[in-house]
Amino acid sequence: MANMAVSRIKREFKEVMRSEEIVQCSIKIELINDSWTELRGEIAGPPDTPYEGGKFILEIKVPETYPFNPPKVRFITKIWHPNISSVTGAICLDILKDNWAAAMTLRTVLLSLQALLAAAEPDDPQDAVVAYQYKDKYPLFLMTAKHWTNVYAGGNSSEMIETITQNIFIS
Amino acid sequence: MDLSNIENWDTFLLRYPGIILSGSRARGTVKIKNKWYRLRLNCPYFPHLKDFSLEIQQPQKNTLAKISNNDLQTHWTVYDVMENLPILYNDCGFAFSSKEEKPVTTNIYQAIADLYAPERYLLELDDLCTRLRFSKFEENEQHYLQIELPSLKISDHSLPSCFAWEEQLQKYDNISAIVQQFQKYIQDLQPFYENFADIDELCYVVQPRPPVSTKCNWRIFVLRERVYLKLVIADPFASIASMSIQIIGPTQAVEELRRTLSEGLSTWDAELDIHKNLLRIFNLCYFPMPPGSGWLGGEADNASTGPQFCNICYSYQLDEGQIPIVSCDNIKCTMIYHAACLKEWFNTLSDGKDFLSVSFGACPFCKTVSFKRNLIYLFVKYPDARFLKIIINI
């Protein structure tokens, strides 16, 4: 792996480990192999969203050309979100594609993904089924997202029942 | 060993002036049939070959080739062995082209002994007697000169790398003349070194990193926050006439400074050195100094004085010695980058361009303002009718 990529990832790894978010347990990162090409990230579901209480694991692959090209990131934990494939975990986020900037870091990527969970973009979807549900049947979307969070990301089941009950009355 | 034996050795040493004798052992460099041989020989019954041994150093190896008595004719003497070296060990010779060969009229090692002058310089000879090094010259301790033996080829020196010194020094066919000329060059280059010494002492030089080599003919130092001056002297014998000044920084700041520099150069004071002239041109009392240096300007709390990392590679110094000094044109963006990292970033952008000396692209952080790293040349008329080339980054 290129020297620049390795030295940068090492620094960024330290940056995440020292960050406030790690203290608040909202983001985590760990090394998968000694060549610094594969990492595993973890983000907490943001509060006041159907993902609250869940822990979402991410696969991060760092290319040789980093930081001139973005890291390849996908969700390992299954998630119900318009901009994330419910099958593969592929992410539709501009900063991981055309809008990547060399000054961005792993920390900013993880925080951007956390922000994406809180503010979906259904008009630029990765998963058309989820996007349709988000736009046309929002209560059902909330219920499904909460259910997936509970099943796959270790979410809170009592909150889940409460949400379902509320949604039944709303609809 | 009897007296006649010693006389015999004298004859041998006259024939092979590169050999040094120590008792019955001899070592050194000899030339036979256009090839040089580095050898050690032991001949207790000179010139006869009883208990004789000979070792030859092999080219590009640290091993020695040994010649045993089995390879030798019974009636031979040392002289026969020497004359037949190419046959006995044909791949041990060090071939030199005719251009590199120097006529060795005297014992080269005697010439070295004559040059011993500890009060003027330090003289060192390596174990194989193939490399001669002069260093710690009187009043110029950082200078050194290294000469290959016996070819008298200049293998290393401390003079500025922008000039072909080797060619100049190679014209001389004896060590003494080479050393004298080298010392003369050092004296002639005093104005060149003094100009840089002032800048090293009285400015915050960010590149090259200290200790700066005597070979270096350029400096980059802080002019003000996010703005740097790069001074290059192309001809060390004509420091002022051959200098070029490049301003590195955000476009807006550079444009203003370019005008200031253009106006100031027309009134260049030949009596003052480069440092004082630049202070006068930019209307400064002093240039910024490194933080914590205790000098005026050393405590300035600005972004350019502390060592900052490049926001692309996250390192301070690249392998080539580059440090991050290029900043974004957007005054609200505080990011700085290595020029090399930035250029590579521009190459990955769909709207990035790289044409001749111009690179365009968006800042990797704020992405709002394009960088323009464009070098233009101004030729400013000099008071004494010479021309001064100024390279300015706009």
Coordinates of C-alpha atoms in Angstrom, one line a residue:
Chain A
M1 CA 0.0 0.0 0.0
A2 CA 1.2 3.5 -0.8
N3 CA 3.2 5.2 2.0
M4 CA 0.9 8.3 2.0
A5 CA -2.2 6.2 2.4
V6 CA -0.7 4.2 5.3
S7 CA 0.6 7.2 7.2
R8 CA -2.7 9.0 6.8
I9 CA -4.8 6.1 7.9
K10 CA -2.6 5.7 11.0
R11 CA -3.1 9.3 11.9
E12 CA -6.8 9.2 11.2
F13 CA -7.1 6.0 13.3
K14 CA -5.6 7.9 16.2
E15 CA -7.8 10.9 15.5
V16 CA -10.9 8.7 15.9
M17 CA -9.6 7.1 19.0
R18 CA -9.0 10.5 20.7
S19 CA -12.3 12.0 19.5
E20 CA -15.2 13.0 21.7
E21 CA -17.5 10.7 19.7
I22 CA -15.5 7.7 21.0
V23 CA -16.1 8.8 24.5
Q24 CA -19.8 9.1 23.8
C25 CA -19.7 5.7 22.1
S26 CA -21.3 7.2 19.0
I27 CA -18.5 6.0 16.6
K28 CA -15.8 3.4 16.8
I29 CA -13.1 2.0 14.6
E30 CA -10.9 -1.0 14.6
L31 CA -8.2 -2.5 12.4
I32 CA -8.9 -5.7 10.5
N33 CA -5.4 -6.4 9.0
D34 CA -1.9 -5.2 9.5
S35 CA -1.6 -3.6 6.1
W36 CA -4.0 -0.9 7.1
T37 CA -6.2 -1.5 4.1
E38 CA -9.2 -2.9 5.9
L39 CA -11.0 -1.4 8.9
R40 CA -14.2 -2.0 10.7
G41 CA -16.3 1.0 11.7
E42 CA -19.2 1.2 14.1
I43 CA -21.8 4.0 14.4
A44 CA -24.6 4.4 16.9
G45 CA -28.1 5.0 15.5
P46 CA -28.8 8.7 16.0
P47 CA -31.4 9.7 18.7
D48 CA -35.0 10.5 17.6
T49 CA -34.7 8.2 14.6
P50 CA -35.9 4.6 14.0
Y51 CA -32.2 3.6 14.3
E52 CA -31.9 4.8 17.9
G53 CA -30.3 2.2 20.1
G54 CA -28.8 0.3 17.3
K55 CA -25.1 -0.3 16.6
F56 CA -24.3 -0.5 12.9
I57 CA -21.1 -2.1 11.7
L58 CA -19.4 -0.9 8.6
E59 CA -16.8 -2.4 6.3
I60 CA -14.1 0.2 5.3
K61 CA -11.7 -0.6 2.5
V62 CA -8.9 1.9 1.9
P63 CA -7.7 2.1 -1.7
E64 CA -4.0 2.4 -2.7
T65 CA -4.8 5.9 -4.0
Y66 CA -6.2 7.2 -0.7
P67 CA -6.7 10.1 0.1
F68 CA -7.0 11.1 -3.5
N69 CA -9.9 8.6 -3.9
P70 CA -12.5 7.8 -1.2
P71 CA -12.6 4.7 1.0
K72 CA -15.0 2.0 0.0
V73 CA -17.6 1.8 2.7
R74 CA -20.6 -0.5 3.1
F75 CA -22.9 -1.5 5.9
I76 CA -22.4 -5.0 7.2
T77 CA -25.3 -4.7 9.6
K78 CA -28.6 -4.9 7.7
I79 CA -30.4 -1.6 7.8
W80 CA -33.7 -0.2 6.3
H81 CA -32.8 3.1 4.8
P82 CA -33.5 4.7 1.4
N83 CA -29.8 5.5 0.7
I84 CA -28.5 2.1 1.8
S85 CA -29.1 -1.2 0.0
S86 CA -31.1 -3.5 2.2
V87 CA -29.4 -6.4 0.5
T88 CA -25.7 -5.5 0.0
G89 CA -25.3 -2.6 2.4
A90 CA -24.0 -0.4 -0.4
I91 CA -24.3 3.3 0.4
C92 CA -25.4 6.2 -1.8
L93 CA -23.6 9.2 -0.4
D94 CA -22.0 12.0 -2.4
I95 CA -18.9 12.3 -0.3
L96 CA -18.1 8.6 -0.9
K97 CA -18.3 9.2 -4.7
D98 CA -18.0 12.4 -6.7
N99 CA -18.0 14.8 -3.8
W100 CA -15.0 13.2 -2.0
A101 CA -12.3 15.7 -0.8
A102 CA -8.8 14.8 0.1
A103 CA -9.1 16.7 3.3
M104 CA -11.9 14.4 4.6
T105 CA -11.0 11.8 7.1
L106 CA -12.4 8.5 8.4
R107 CA -13.9 10.4 11.3
T108 CA -15.8 12.8 9.0
V109 CA -17.0 9.8 6.9
L110 CA -18.4 8.1 10.0
L111 CA -20.1 11.2 11.2
S112 CA -21.5 11.9 7.7
L113 CA -23.0 8.4 7.7
Q114 CA -24.5 9.0 11.1
A115 CA -26.0 12.2 9.7
L116 CA -27.3 10.3 6.7
L117 CA -29.2 8.0 9.1
A118 CA -30.8 11.1 10.6
A119 CA -31.6 12.8 7.3
A120 CA -32.3 10.4 4.4
E121 CA -32.4 11.6 0.8
P122 CA -35.2 9.6 -0.8
D123 CA -34.9 11.4 -4.1
D124 CA -31.4 10.0 -4.6
P125 CA -32.0 6.4 -3.4
Q126 CA -29.9 3.3 -3.3
D127 CA -32.8 1.1 -2.5
A128 CA -35.9 1.9 -4.5
V129 CA -38.3 -0.2 -2.4
V130 CA -37.3 1.6 0.8
A131 CA -37.4 5.0 -0.9
Y132 CA -40.9 4.4 -2.1
Q133 CA -42.0 3.3 1.4
Y134 CA -40.3 6.3 2.9
K135 CA -42.1 8.8 0.6
D136 CA -45.5 7.1 0.3
K137 CA -46.0 5.1 3.5
Y138 CA -43.8 6.8 6.1
P139 CA -45.4 5.2 9.2
L140 CA -44.7 1.8 7.7
F141 CA -41.2 2.8 6.9
L142 CA -40.6 3.9 10.5
M143 CA -42.0 0.6 11.8
T144 CA -39.9 -1.5 9.4
A145 CA -36.7 0.5 10.1
K146 CA -37.2 0.2 13.8
H147 CA -37.9 -3.5 13.4
W148 CA -34.7 -4.0 11.4
T149 CA -32.7 -2.0 14.0
N150 CA -34.1 -4.2 16.7
V151 CA -33.4 -7.5 14.9
Y152 CA -30.1 -6.8 13.2
A153 CA -28.5 -3.9 15.2
G154 CA -29.5 -4.8 18.8
G155 CA -32.1 -2.1 19.2
N156 CA -34.6 -1.7 22.1
S157 CA -37.6 -4.0 21.7
S158 CA -39.9 -2.2 24.2
E159 CA -39.5 1.0 22.3
M160 CA -40.2 -1.0 19.2
I161 CA -43.6 -2.2 20.5
E162 CA -44.5 1.4 21.5
T163 CA -43.7 2.7 18.0
I164 CA -45.8 0.0 16.3
T165 CA -48.7 0.8 18.6
Q166 CA -48.4 4.5 17.9
N167 CA -48.2 3.8 14.2
I168 CA -51.3 1.6 14.2
F169 CA -53.3 4.4 15.9
I170 CA -51.9 7.0 13.5
S171 CA -52.8 5.0 10.4
Chain B
M1 CA 66.7 -8.3 4.5
D2 CA 70.1 -7.2 3.2
L3 CA 71.0 -3.9 1.5
S4 CA 70.9 -5.2 -2.0
N5 CA 67.4 -6.4 -1.4
I6 CA 66.3 -2.9 -0.4
E7 CA 67.9 -1.5 -3.5
N8 CA 66.0 -4.0 -5.5
W9 CA 62.8 -2.9 -3.9
D10 CA 63.7 0.7 -4.9
T11 CA 63.9 -0.3 -8.5
F12 CA 60.5 -2.0 -8.1
L13 CA 58.9 1.0 -6.5
L14 CA 60.2 3.3 -9.2
R15 CA 58.7 1.1 -11.8
Y16 CA 55.4 0.9 -9.9
P17 CA 55.0 4.3 -8.2
G18 CA 51.5 3.4 -6.7
I19 CA 53.0 0.8 -4.4
I20 CA 53.8 1.5 -0.7
L21 CA 56.4 -0.7 1.0
S22 CA 56.3 -1.9 4.6
G23 CA 59.0 -4.5 5.5
S24 CA 58.7 -7.3 3.0
R25 CA 55.0 -6.5 2.4
A26 CA 53.8 -4.0 -0.3
R27 CA 50.4 -2.7 -1.2
G28 CA 48.9 -0.2 -3.5
T29 CA 47.7 0.3 -7.1
V30 CA 49.5 -0.5 -10.3
K31 CA 48.8 0.0 -14.0
I32 CA 49.7 -2.8 -16.3
K33 CA 48.6 -2.9 -20.0
N34 CA 45.9 -0.2 -19.6
K35 CA 44.3 -1.8 -16.5
W36 CA 44.6 -0.8 -12.9
Y37 CA 45.1 -3.4 -10.2
R38 CA 44.7 -3.0 -6.4
L39 CA 47.0 -5.5 -4.7
R40 CA 48.8 -6.7 -1.6
L41 CA 51.9 -8.7 -1.9
N42 CA 54.4 -10.4 0.5
C43 CA 57.8 -11.2 -0.9
P44 CA 60.3 -12.0 1.9
Y45 CA 63.0 -13.1 -0.6
F46 CA 62.6 -10.3 -3.0
P47 CA 62.7 -10.6 -6.0
H48 CA 62.5 -14.4 -5.8
L49 CA 59.1 -16.1 -5.2
K50 CA 59.9 -18.2 -2.2
D51 CA 57.0 -17.9 0.3
F52 CA 55.6 -15.3 -2.0
S53 CA 51.9 -14.4 -1.8
L54 CA 49.7 -12.0 -3.8
E55 CA 46.1 -10.8 -3.3
I56 CA 44.2 -8.7 -5.8
Q57 CA 40.9 -6.9 -5.0
Q58 CA 38.1 -7.8 -7.4
P59 CA 36.1 -4.9 -9.0
Q60 CA 32.7 -4.2 -7.5
K61 CA 33.4 -6.8 -4.8
N62 CA 34.9 -6.8 -1.3
T63 CA 36.6 -10.1 -1.9
L64 CA 40.3 -10.7 -2.7
A65 CA 41.5 -13.0 -5.5
K66 CA 44.6 -14.9 -4.5
I67 CA 47.4 -16.1 -6.8
S68 CA 49.1 -19.3 -5.6
N69 CA 52.6 -20.6 -6.6
N70 CA 50.9 -23.2 -8.8
D71 CA 50.0 -20.5 -11.2
L72 CA 53.6 -19.3 -11.5
Q73 CA 56.6 -20.5 -13.5
T74 CA 59.5 -21.7 -11.4
H75 CA 62.0 -19.4 -13.0
W76 CA 59.9 -16.2 -12.5
T77 CA 60.6 -13.2 -10.3
V78 CA 58.2 -10.6 -8.9
Y79 CA 58.7 -8.6 -12.0
D80 CA 57.5 -11.5 -14.2
V81 CA 54.4 -11.9 -11.9
M82 CA 53.6 -8.2 -12.3
E83 CA 53.9 -8.2 -16.0
N84 CA 51.7 -11.3 -16.3
L85 CA 48.9 -10.1 -14.0
P86 CA 46.4 -9.7 -16.9
I87 CA 47.0 -13.3 -17.9
L88 CA 47.1 -14.7 -14.3
Y89 CA 43.9 -12.9 -13.3
N90 CA 42.3 -11.3 -16.2
D91 CA 39.0 -10.1 -14.6
C92 CA 40.7 -8.3 -11.7
G93 CA 41.7 -5.2 -13.6
F94 CA 39.9 -2.0 -13.1
A95 CA 39.4 -0.6 -16.6
F96 CA 39.5 3.2 -17.0
S97 CA 38.7 5.0 -20.2
S98 CA 41.5 7.1 -21.7
K99 CA 39.5 10.3 -20.7
E100 CA 39.8 9.4 -17.0
E101 CA 43.4 8.4 -17.1
K102 CA 46.0 10.7 -15.6
P103 CA 49.7 10.5 -16.3
V104 CA 51.3 9.4 -13.1
T105 CA 54.7 10.9 -13.3
T106 CA 55.6 10.6 -9.6
N107 CA 54.6 8.4 -6.7
I108 CA 51.0 9.5 -6.1
Y109 CA 51.2 8.6 -2.4
Q110 CA 54.3 10.7 -2.0
A111 CA 52.3 13.6 -3.4
I112 CA 49.6 12.9 -0.9
A113 CA 52.2 12.9 1.9
D114 CA 53.4 16.3 0.7
L115 CA 49.9 17.7 0.9
Y116 CA 49.6 16.9 4.6
A117 CA 48.8 20.3 6.3
P118 CA 46.7 19.9 9.4
E119 CA 46.5 23.6 10.0
R120 CA 44.8 24.2 6.6
Y121 CA 42.5 21.1 6.3
L122 CA 42.0 17.5 7.4
L123 CA 43.3 14.9 5.0
E124 CA 42.0 11.3 5.1
L125 CA 42.9 8.3 3.0
D126 CA 40.7 5.2 3.1
D127 CA 42.0 1.7 3.9
L128 CA 42.3 0.6 0.3
C129 CA 44.1 3.8 -0.6
T130 CA 41.6 4.5 -3.3
R131 CA 39.8 7.5 -2.0
L132 CA 41.3 10.8 -0.7
R133 CA 39.2 13.2 1.3
F134 CA 40.0 16.8 2.2
S135 CA 37.7 18.4 4.8
K136 CA 37.4 21.0 7.6
F137 CA 39.2 23.6 5.5
E138 CA 40.6 26.6 7.4
E139 CA 37.7 29.1 8.0
N140 CA 35.4 26.9 5.9
E141 CA 34.9 23.9 8.1
Q142 CA 31.7 22.7 6.3
H143 CA 33.5 22.2 3.0
Y144 CA 35.0 19.0 1.7
L145 CA 36.5 17.5 -1.4
Q146 CA 36.8 13.8 -2.3
I147 CA 39.1 12.4 -5.0
E148 CA 39.3 8.9 -6.4
L149 CA 42.7 7.3 -6.7
P150 CA 44.6 6.8 -8.9
S151 CA 42.3 8.4 -11.6
L152 CA 42.0 11.8 -9.7
K153 CA 38.3 11.8 -10.5
I154 CA 36.2 14.1 -8.2
S155 CA 33.7 11.8 -6.6
D156 CA 32.2 14.3 -4.1
H157 CA 32.4 17.9 -3.0
S158 CA 30.6 20.6 -1.0
L159 CA 30.2 23.3 -3.7
P160 CA 26.8 24.4 -5.0
S161 CA 25.1 21.8 -7.1
C162 CA 24.0 24.2 -9.8
F163 CA 27.4 24.3 -11.4
A164 CA 29.6 21.7 -13.1
W165 CA 32.6 21.9 -10.7
E166 CA 33.8 18.3 -11.5
E167 CA 34.5 19.3 -15.1
Q168 CA 36.4 22.4 -14.0
L169 CA 38.5 20.6 -11.4
Q170 CA 39.1 17.6 -13.7
K171 CA 41.3 19.8 -15.9
Y172 CA 44.1 19.7 -13.4
D173 CA 46.4 16.7 -13.5
N174 CA 47.8 16.7 -9.9
I175 CA 46.2 16.6 -6.5
S176 CA 47.9 19.8 -5.3
A177 CA 46.5 21.9 -8.2
I178 CA 43.0 20.4 -7.7
V179 CA 43.0 21.3 -4.0
Q180 CA 44.4 24.8 -4.6
Q181 CA 41.7 25.5 -7.2
F182 CA 39.0 24.1 -4.9
Q183 CA 40.1 26.5 -2.1
K184 CA 40.1 29.4 -4.6
Y185 CA 36.5 28.5 -5.6
I186 CA 35.5 28.6 -1.9
Q187 CA 37.0 32.1 -1.6
D188 CA 35.3 33.3 -4.8
L189 CA 31.9 31.9 -3.5
Q190 CA 32.0 33.9 -0.2
P191 CA 29.4 36.5 -1.5
F192 CA 27.1 33.6 -2.5
Y193 CA 27.4 32.0 1.0
E194 CA 27.2 35.3 2.9
N195 CA 23.9 36.2 1.1
F196 CA 22.4 32.9 2.2
A197 CA 23.9 33.1 5.7
D198 CA 22.0 36.3 6.4
I199 CA 18.8 34.7 5.2
D200 CA 19.4 31.6 7.3
E201 CA 20.1 33.7 10.4
L202 CA 17.6 36.5 10.0
C203 CA 14.6 34.8 8.4
Y204 CA 12.4 31.8 9.1
V205 CA 13.7 29.4 6.5
V206 CA 11.2 26.6 6.0
Q207 CA 13.0 24.8 3.2
P208 CA 15.5 23.2 3.0
R209 CA 15.4 22.0 6.5
P210 CA 18.5 22.7 8.7
P211 CA 21.3 21.8 8.6
V212 CA 21.4 23.3 5.1
S213 CA 24.0 21.8 2.8
T214 CA 26.6 24.1 1.2
K215 CA 25.4 22.6 -2.1
C216 CA 22.0 24.2 -1.8
N217 CA 21.4 27.3 -4.0
W218 CA 17.9 28.2 -2.9
R219 CA 15.8 29.1 0.2
I220 CA 12.1 29.3 1.0
F221 CA 11.3 31.7 3.9
V222 CA 8.3 33.3 5.5
L223 CA 7.3 36.7 4.2
R224 CA 4.1 37.0 6.2
E225 CA 1.2 34.8 7.1
R226 CA 0.6 32.2 4.4
V227 CA 3.0 34.0 2.0
Y228 CA 6.6 32.8 1.3
L229 CA 9.5 33.9 -0.7
K230 CA 11.6 31.5 -2.7
L231 CA 15.0 32.8 -3.6
V232 CA 17.2 30.9 -6.1
I233 CA 20.7 31.8 -7.2
A234 CA 21.4 30.2 -10.5
D235 CA 25.0 31.3 -10.9
P236 CA 27.0 31.2 -7.6
F237 CA 29.6 33.6 -9.0
A238 CA 27.0 36.3 -9.8
S239 CA 24.6 36.1 -6.9
I240 CA 22.6 39.2 -7.7
A241 CA 22.5 39.0 -11.4
S242 CA 21.4 35.4 -11.5
M243 CA 18.9 35.4 -8.6
S244 CA 15.2 34.7 -9.1
I245 CA 12.5 35.4 -6.6
Q246 CA 9.2 33.5 -6.4
I247 CA 6.3 34.5 -4.3
I248 CA 4.2 31.6 -3.0
G249 CA 0.8 32.3 -1.5
P250 CA -2.9 33.0 -2.1
T251 CA -3.6 34.8 -5.4
Q252 CA -4.8 38.1 -4.0
A253 CA -1.9 38.5 -1.6
V254 CA 0.6 37.6 -4.3
E255 CA -0.8 40.1 -6.8
E256 CA -0.2 42.9 -4.3
L257 CA 3.3 41.8 -3.5
R258 CA 4.1 41.3 -7.1
R259 CA 3.5 45.0 -7.7
T260 CA 5.6 45.9 -4.6
L261 CA 8.4 43.7 -5.8
S262 CA 8.4 45.0 -9.3
E263 CA 8.6 48.6 -8.1
G264 CA 11.3 47.8 -5.5
L265 CA 13.6 45.9 -7.9
S266 CA 13.9 49.0 -10.1
T267 CA 15.6 50.7 -7.2
W268 CA 17.8 47.8 -6.1
D269 CA 20.8 49.0 -4.0
A270 CA 24.0 47.3 -5.2
E271 CA 25.7 48.2 -2.0
L272 CA 23.3 46.2 0.1
D273 CA 23.0 42.4 0.3
I274 CA 20.0 40.5 -0.9
H275 CA 18.4 40.3 2.6
K276 CA 18.6 44.0 3.2
N277 CA 17.3 44.8 -0.2
L278 CA 14.3 42.6 0.3
L279 CA 13.6 44.2 3.6
R280 CA 13.7 47.6 2.0
I281 CA 11.5 46.5 -1.0
F282 CA 8.8 45.0 1.3
N283 CA 9.1 47.9 3.7
L284 CA 9.9 45.7 6.7
C285 CA 12.1 46.1 9.7
Y286 CA 12.6 42.3 9.9
F287 CA 11.3 39.1 8.4
P288 CA 9.2 36.8 10.6
M289 CA 11.3 34.4 12.8
P290 CA 10.5 30.9 14.0
P291 CA 8.2 30.8 17.0
G292 CA 10.1 30.8 20.3
S293 CA 13.3 31.9 18.7
G294 CA 13.4 35.0 21.0
W295 CA 14.0 37.3 18.1
L296 CA 11.7 40.1 17.1
G297 CA 8.9 38.6 15.1
G298 CA 9.5 35.2 16.6
E299 CA 6.5 35.3 18.8
A300 CA 4.1 36.2 16.1
D301 CA 1.1 33.9 16.6
N302 CA 0.2 33.2 13.0
A303 CA -0.5 30.1 11.0
S304 CA 2.7 30.2 9.0
T305 CA 5.2 30.1 11.8
G306 CA 4.3 26.8 13.6
P307 CA 5.0 23.5 11.8
Q308 CA 1.7 22.5 10.3
F309 CA 0.8 19.3 8.6
C310 CA -0.4 19.0 5.0
N311 CA -4.1 18.5 5.0
I312 CA -3.9 15.9 2.2
C313 CA -1.1 13.6 3.3
Y314 CA -1.1 14.5 7.0
S315 CA 2.6 14.7 7.1
Y316 CA 4.9 17.7 7.5
Q317 CA 7.9 16.9 5.3
L318 CA 7.9 14.8 2.2
D319 CA 10.9 12.5 1.2
E320 CA 12.1 15.2 -1.2
G321 CA 12.1 17.7 1.7
Q322 CA 9.0 19.6 0.6
I323 CA 6.9 21.1 3.4
P324 CA 3.3 22.4 3.2
I325 CA 3.3 26.0 2.1
V326 CA 0.5 26.2 -0.5
S327 CA -2.7 27.7 0.9
C328 CA -6.2 28.2 -0.5
D329 CA -7.2 31.5 -2.2
N330 CA -10.2 31.6 0.1
I331 CA -9.1 33.7 3.1
K332 CA -11.5 31.9 5.4
C333 CA -10.0 28.5 4.6
T334 CA -7.0 27.9 6.8
M335 CA -5.8 24.7 5.1
I336 CA -2.3 24.3 3.8
Y337 CA -0.9 21.7 1.4
H338 CA 2.3 20.3 -0.2
A339 CA 2.5 21.5 -3.8
A340 CA 3.0 17.9 -4.9
C341 CA 0.0 16.6 -3.0
L342 CA -2.2 19.4 -4.3
K343 CA -1.1 18.7 -7.9
E344 CA -1.9 15.0 -7.5
W345 CA -5.3 16.0 -6.0
F346 CA -6.0 18.2 -9.1
N347 CA -5.2 15.3 -11.4
T348 CA -8.0 13.2 -9.8
L349 CA -10.6 16.0 -10.4
S350 CA -12.8 15.9 -13.5
D351 CA -12.5 19.7 -13.7
G352 CA -8.9 19.8 -12.6
K353 CA -6.3 20.9 -15.2
D354 CA -2.6 20.7 -15.4
F355 CA -1.0 22.5 -18.3
L356 CA 2.7 23.4 -18.5
S357 CA 3.4 25.4 -15.3
V358 CA -0.3 26.0 -14.5
S359 CA -2.4 23.8 -12.2
F360 CA -6.1 24.4 -11.6
G361 CA -8.5 22.8 -9.2
A362 CA -10.8 23.1 -6.2
C363 CA -9.4 23.3 -2.7
P364 CA -9.7 19.8 -1.1
F365 CA -11.3 21.3 2.0
C366 CA -13.6 24.3 1.2
K367 CA -14.0 23.4 -2.5
T368 CA -15.1 26.9 -3.3
V369 CA -12.1 28.7 -4.8
S370 CA -9.9 27.4 -7.5
F371 CA -6.1 27.4 -7.0
K372 CA -4.0 28.9 -9.7
R373 CA -0.4 27.9 -9.5
N374 CA 0.9 29.9 -12.5
L375 CA 4.4 31.1 -12.9
I376 CA 5.0 34.2 -14.9
Y377 CA 8.3 35.8 -15.8
L378 CA 9.1 39.5 -15.4
F379 CA 12.3 41.0 -16.7
V380 CA 13.1 44.1 -14.7
K381 CA 15.7 46.6 -15.9
Y382 CA 18.5 46.7 -13.4
P383 CA 20.3 49.9 -12.3
D384 CA 23.6 48.7 -13.9
A385 CA 21.8 47.6 -17.1
R386 CA 21.8 43.9 -16.2
F387 CA 18.5 42.0 -16.2
L388 CA 16.9 40.3 -13.2
K389 CA 14.5 37.4 -13.7
I390 CA 11.7 37.3 -11.2
I391 CA 9.4 34.3 -11.1
I392 CA 6.1 35.1 -9.4
N393 CA 3.3 32.8 -8.5
I394 CA -0.1 34.4 -9.3

